[in-house]
CSV table of C-alpha atoms in Angstrom, one decimal:
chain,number,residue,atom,x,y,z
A,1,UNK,CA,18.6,6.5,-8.7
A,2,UNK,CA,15.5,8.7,-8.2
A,3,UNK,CA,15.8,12.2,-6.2
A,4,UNK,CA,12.4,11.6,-3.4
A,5,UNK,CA,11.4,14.1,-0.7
A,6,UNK,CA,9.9,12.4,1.8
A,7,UNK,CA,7.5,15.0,3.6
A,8,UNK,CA,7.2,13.8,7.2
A,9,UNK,CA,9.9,12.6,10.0
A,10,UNK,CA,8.2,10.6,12.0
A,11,UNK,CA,8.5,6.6,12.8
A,12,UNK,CA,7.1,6.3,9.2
A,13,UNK,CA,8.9,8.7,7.1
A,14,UNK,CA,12.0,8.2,9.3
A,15,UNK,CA,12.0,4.4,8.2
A,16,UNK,CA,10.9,5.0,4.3
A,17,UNK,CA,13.6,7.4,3.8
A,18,UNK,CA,16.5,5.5,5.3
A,19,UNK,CA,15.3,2.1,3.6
A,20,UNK,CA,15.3,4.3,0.0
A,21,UNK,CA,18.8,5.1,0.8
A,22,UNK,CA,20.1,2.3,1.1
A,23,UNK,CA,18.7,1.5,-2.3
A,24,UNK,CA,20.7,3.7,-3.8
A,25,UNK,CA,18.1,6.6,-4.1
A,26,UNK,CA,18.8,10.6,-3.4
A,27,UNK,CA,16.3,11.0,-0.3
A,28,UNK,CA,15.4,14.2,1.2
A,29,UNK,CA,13.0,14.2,4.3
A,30,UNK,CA,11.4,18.0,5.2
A,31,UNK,CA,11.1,18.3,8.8
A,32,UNK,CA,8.0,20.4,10.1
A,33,UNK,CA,10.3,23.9,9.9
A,34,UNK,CA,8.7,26.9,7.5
A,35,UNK,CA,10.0,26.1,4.0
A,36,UNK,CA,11.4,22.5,4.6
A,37,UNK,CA,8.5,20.8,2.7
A,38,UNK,CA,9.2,23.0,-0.4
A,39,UNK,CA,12.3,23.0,-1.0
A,40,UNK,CA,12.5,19.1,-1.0
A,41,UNK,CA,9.4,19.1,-3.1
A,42,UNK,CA,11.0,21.1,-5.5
A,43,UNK,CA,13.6,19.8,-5.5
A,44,UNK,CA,12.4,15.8,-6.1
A,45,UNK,CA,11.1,13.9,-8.7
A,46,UNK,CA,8.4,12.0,-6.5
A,47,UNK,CA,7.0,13.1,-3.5
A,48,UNK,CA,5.7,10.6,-0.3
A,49,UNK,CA,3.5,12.2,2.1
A,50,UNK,CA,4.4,10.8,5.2
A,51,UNK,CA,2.5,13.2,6.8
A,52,UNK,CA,-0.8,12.5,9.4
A,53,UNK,CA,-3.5,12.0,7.3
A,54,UNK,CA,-5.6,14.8,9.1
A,55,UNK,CA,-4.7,18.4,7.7
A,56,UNK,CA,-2.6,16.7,4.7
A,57,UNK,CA,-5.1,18.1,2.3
A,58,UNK,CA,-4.6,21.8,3.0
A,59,UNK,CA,-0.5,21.0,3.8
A,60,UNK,CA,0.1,19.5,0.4
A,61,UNK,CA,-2.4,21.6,-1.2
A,62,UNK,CA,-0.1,24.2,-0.4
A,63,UNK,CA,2.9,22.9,-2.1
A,64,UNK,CA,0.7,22.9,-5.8
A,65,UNK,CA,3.0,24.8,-7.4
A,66,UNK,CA,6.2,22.8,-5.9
A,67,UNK,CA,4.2,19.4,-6.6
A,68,UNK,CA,3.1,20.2,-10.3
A,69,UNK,CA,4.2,17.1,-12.6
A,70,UNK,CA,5.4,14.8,-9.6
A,71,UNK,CA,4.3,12.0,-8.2
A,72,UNK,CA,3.2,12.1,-5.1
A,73,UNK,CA,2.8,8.6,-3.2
A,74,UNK,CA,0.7,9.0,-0.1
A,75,UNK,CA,1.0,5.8,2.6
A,76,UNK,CA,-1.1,7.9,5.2
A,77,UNK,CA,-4.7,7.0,6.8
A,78,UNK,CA,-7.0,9.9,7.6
A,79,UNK,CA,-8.2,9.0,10.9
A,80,UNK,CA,-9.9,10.2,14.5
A,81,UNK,CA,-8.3,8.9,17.4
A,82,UNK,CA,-9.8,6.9,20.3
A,83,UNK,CA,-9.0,7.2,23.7
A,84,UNK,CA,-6.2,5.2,23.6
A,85,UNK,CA,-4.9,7.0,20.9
A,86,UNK,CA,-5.4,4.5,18.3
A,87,UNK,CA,-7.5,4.8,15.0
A,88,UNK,CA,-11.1,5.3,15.9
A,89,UNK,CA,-13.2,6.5,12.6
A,90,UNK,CA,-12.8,7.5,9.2
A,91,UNK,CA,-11.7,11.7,8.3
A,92,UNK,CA,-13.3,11.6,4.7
A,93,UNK,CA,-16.5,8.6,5.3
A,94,UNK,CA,-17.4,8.5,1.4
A,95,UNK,CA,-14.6,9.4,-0.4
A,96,UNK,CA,-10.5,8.9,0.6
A,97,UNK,CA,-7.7,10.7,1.8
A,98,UNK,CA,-6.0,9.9,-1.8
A,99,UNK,CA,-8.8,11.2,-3.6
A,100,UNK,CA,-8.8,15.0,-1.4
A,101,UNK,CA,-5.1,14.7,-2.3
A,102,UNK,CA,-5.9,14.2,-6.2
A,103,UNK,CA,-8.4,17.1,-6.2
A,104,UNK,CA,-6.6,19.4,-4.8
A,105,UNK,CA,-3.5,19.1,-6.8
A,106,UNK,CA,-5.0,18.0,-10.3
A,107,UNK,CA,-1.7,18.4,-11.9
A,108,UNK,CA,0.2,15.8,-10.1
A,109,UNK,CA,0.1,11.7,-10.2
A,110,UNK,CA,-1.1,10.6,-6.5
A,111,UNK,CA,-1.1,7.2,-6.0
A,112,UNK,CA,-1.8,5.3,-2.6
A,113,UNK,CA,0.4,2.3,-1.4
A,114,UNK,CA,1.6,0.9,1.9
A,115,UNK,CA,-1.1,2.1,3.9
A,116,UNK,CA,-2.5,-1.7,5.1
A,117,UNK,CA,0.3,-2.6,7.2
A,118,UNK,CA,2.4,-1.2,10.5
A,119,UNK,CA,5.2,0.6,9.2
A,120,UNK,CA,8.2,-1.6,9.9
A,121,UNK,CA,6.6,-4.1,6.9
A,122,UNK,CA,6.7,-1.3,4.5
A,123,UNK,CA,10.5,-1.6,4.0
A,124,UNK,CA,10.3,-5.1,5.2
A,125,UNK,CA,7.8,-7.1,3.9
A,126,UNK,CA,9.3,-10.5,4.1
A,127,UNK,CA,9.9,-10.1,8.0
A,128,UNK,CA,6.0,-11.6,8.1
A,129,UNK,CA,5.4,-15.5,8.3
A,130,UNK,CA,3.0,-15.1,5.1
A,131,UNK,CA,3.4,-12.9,1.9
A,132,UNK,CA,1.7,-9.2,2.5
A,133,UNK,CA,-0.2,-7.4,-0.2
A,134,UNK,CA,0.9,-3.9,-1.1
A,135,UNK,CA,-2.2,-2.3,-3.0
A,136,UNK,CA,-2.1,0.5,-6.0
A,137,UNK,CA,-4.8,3.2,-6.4
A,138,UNK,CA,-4.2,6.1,-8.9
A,139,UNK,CA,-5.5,7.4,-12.2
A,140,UNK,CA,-1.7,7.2,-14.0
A,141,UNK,CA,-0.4,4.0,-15.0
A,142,UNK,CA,3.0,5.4,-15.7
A,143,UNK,CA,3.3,6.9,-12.2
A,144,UNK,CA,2.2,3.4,-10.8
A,145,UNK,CA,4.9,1.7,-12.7
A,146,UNK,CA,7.2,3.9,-11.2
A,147,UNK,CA,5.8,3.2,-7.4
A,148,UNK,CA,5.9,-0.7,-7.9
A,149,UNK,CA,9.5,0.1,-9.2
A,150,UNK,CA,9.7,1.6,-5.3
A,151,UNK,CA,8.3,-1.0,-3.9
A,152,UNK,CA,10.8,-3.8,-5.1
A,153,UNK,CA,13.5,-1.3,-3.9
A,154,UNK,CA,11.9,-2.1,-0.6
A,155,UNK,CA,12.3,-5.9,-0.7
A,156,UNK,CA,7.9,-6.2,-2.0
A,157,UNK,CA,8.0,-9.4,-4.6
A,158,UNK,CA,6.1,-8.3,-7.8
A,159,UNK,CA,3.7,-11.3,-7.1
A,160,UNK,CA,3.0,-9.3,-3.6
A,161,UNK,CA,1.6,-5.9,-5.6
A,162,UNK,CA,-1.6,-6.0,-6.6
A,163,UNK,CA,-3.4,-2.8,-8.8
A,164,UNK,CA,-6.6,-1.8,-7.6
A,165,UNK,CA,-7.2,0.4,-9.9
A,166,UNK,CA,-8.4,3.9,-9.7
A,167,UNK,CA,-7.9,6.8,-7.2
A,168,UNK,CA,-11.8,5.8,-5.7
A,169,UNK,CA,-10.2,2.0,-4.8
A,170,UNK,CA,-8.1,3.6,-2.2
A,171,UNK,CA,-11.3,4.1,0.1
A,172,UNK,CA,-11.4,0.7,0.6
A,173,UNK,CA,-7.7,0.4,1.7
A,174,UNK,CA,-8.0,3.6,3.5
A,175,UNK,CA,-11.0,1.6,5.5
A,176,UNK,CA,-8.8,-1.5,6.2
A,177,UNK,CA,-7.0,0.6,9.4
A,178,UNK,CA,-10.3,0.1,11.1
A,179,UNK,CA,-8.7,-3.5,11.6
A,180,UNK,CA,-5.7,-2.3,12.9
A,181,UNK,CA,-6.9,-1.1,16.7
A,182,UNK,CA,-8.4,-4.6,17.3
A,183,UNK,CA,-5.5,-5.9,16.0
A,184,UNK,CA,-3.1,-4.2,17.9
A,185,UNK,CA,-5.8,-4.9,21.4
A,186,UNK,CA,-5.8,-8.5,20.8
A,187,UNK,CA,-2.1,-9.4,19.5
A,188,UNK,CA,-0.3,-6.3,20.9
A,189,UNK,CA,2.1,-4.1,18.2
A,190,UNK,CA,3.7,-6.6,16.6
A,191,UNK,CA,4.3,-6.4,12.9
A,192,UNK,CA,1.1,-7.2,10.5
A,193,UNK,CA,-0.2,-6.6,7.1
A,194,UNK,CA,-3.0,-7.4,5.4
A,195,UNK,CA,-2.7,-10.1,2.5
A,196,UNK,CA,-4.8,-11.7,0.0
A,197,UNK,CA,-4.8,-15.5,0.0
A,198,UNK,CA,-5.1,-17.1,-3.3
């Protein structure tokens, strides 16, 4: 059992949190109320920003003191909107949401995951026809280990994960929800990831 704050309450937090407690894990999630987001950081042992990926920078950056020594898994996009409400471009062209995150709290493990898919896949990955990939980017291999441990709490096969590396490799998941707006406009919101065939 691991104590996690999930920071964010939305569709996406909502559905991270109750699939990690059902696991068997201690699961806070901080609602948007002065305070909440602190006292379940502090309180935790890893962190998920469920957050939108716009703003999370200064939010979290906020919390350095609460966030010191955890791991913090971030699953959010950094993204303007279209019209329609969708993803339209990228918040941080050049660099990543994960990497703002890393530099602002230098003292704690981000890693990116779960990003590349609509959120009812990230607790249930085998719901798709084919096998999803859930990527890794972060600069600790322990706190890696420890999200992949997460992620077979969540149903993901080991064969499913794949490390990408570094902290810089989540700008290239990061770019993958430009797919998801044509997606969604030409098969509607049904549950997708993205996979690598091998």
């Amino acid at each position: 059992m691991t104590t996690i704050a999930v920071l964010g309450n939305g569709r996406v937090g909502g559905n991270l949190a109750a699939a990690l407690t059902r696991a068997g894990h201690q699961v806070t999630v901080a609602d948007s109320t002065p305070g909440a987001a602190a006292d379940a950081a502090r309180a935790a042992r890893i962190v998920i920003n469920a957050t939108p990926g716009a703003g999370a920078p200064e939010r979290l950056a906020a919390l350095r003191d609460e966030l010191r020594g955890k791991i913090l898994v971030d699953v959010s996009n950094a993204t303007t909107d279209g019209p329609d409400g969708l993803p339209a471009d990228l918040l941080h062209p050049g660099s990543s949401l994960a990497e703002q995150l890393q530099e602002a709290l230098p003292e704690t493990s981000v890693v990116k995951t779960l990003n590349t898919m609509l959120y009812p896949v990230m607790t249930a990955p085998t719901m798709l026809s084919r096998p999803p990939t859930a990527f890794l980017s972060g600069e600790d291999p322990q706190a890696k280990q420890t999200v992949r441990e997460l992620l077979t709490d969540l149903g993901w096969h080991k064969e499913w994960i794949t490390d990408l590396g570094g902290i810089r490799t989540a700008r290239a998941t990061e770019a993958a929800i430009l797919f998801v707006p044509h997606v969604i406009r030409a098969d509607g919101f049904a549950p997708f990831a993205i996979s690598i065939a091998r």
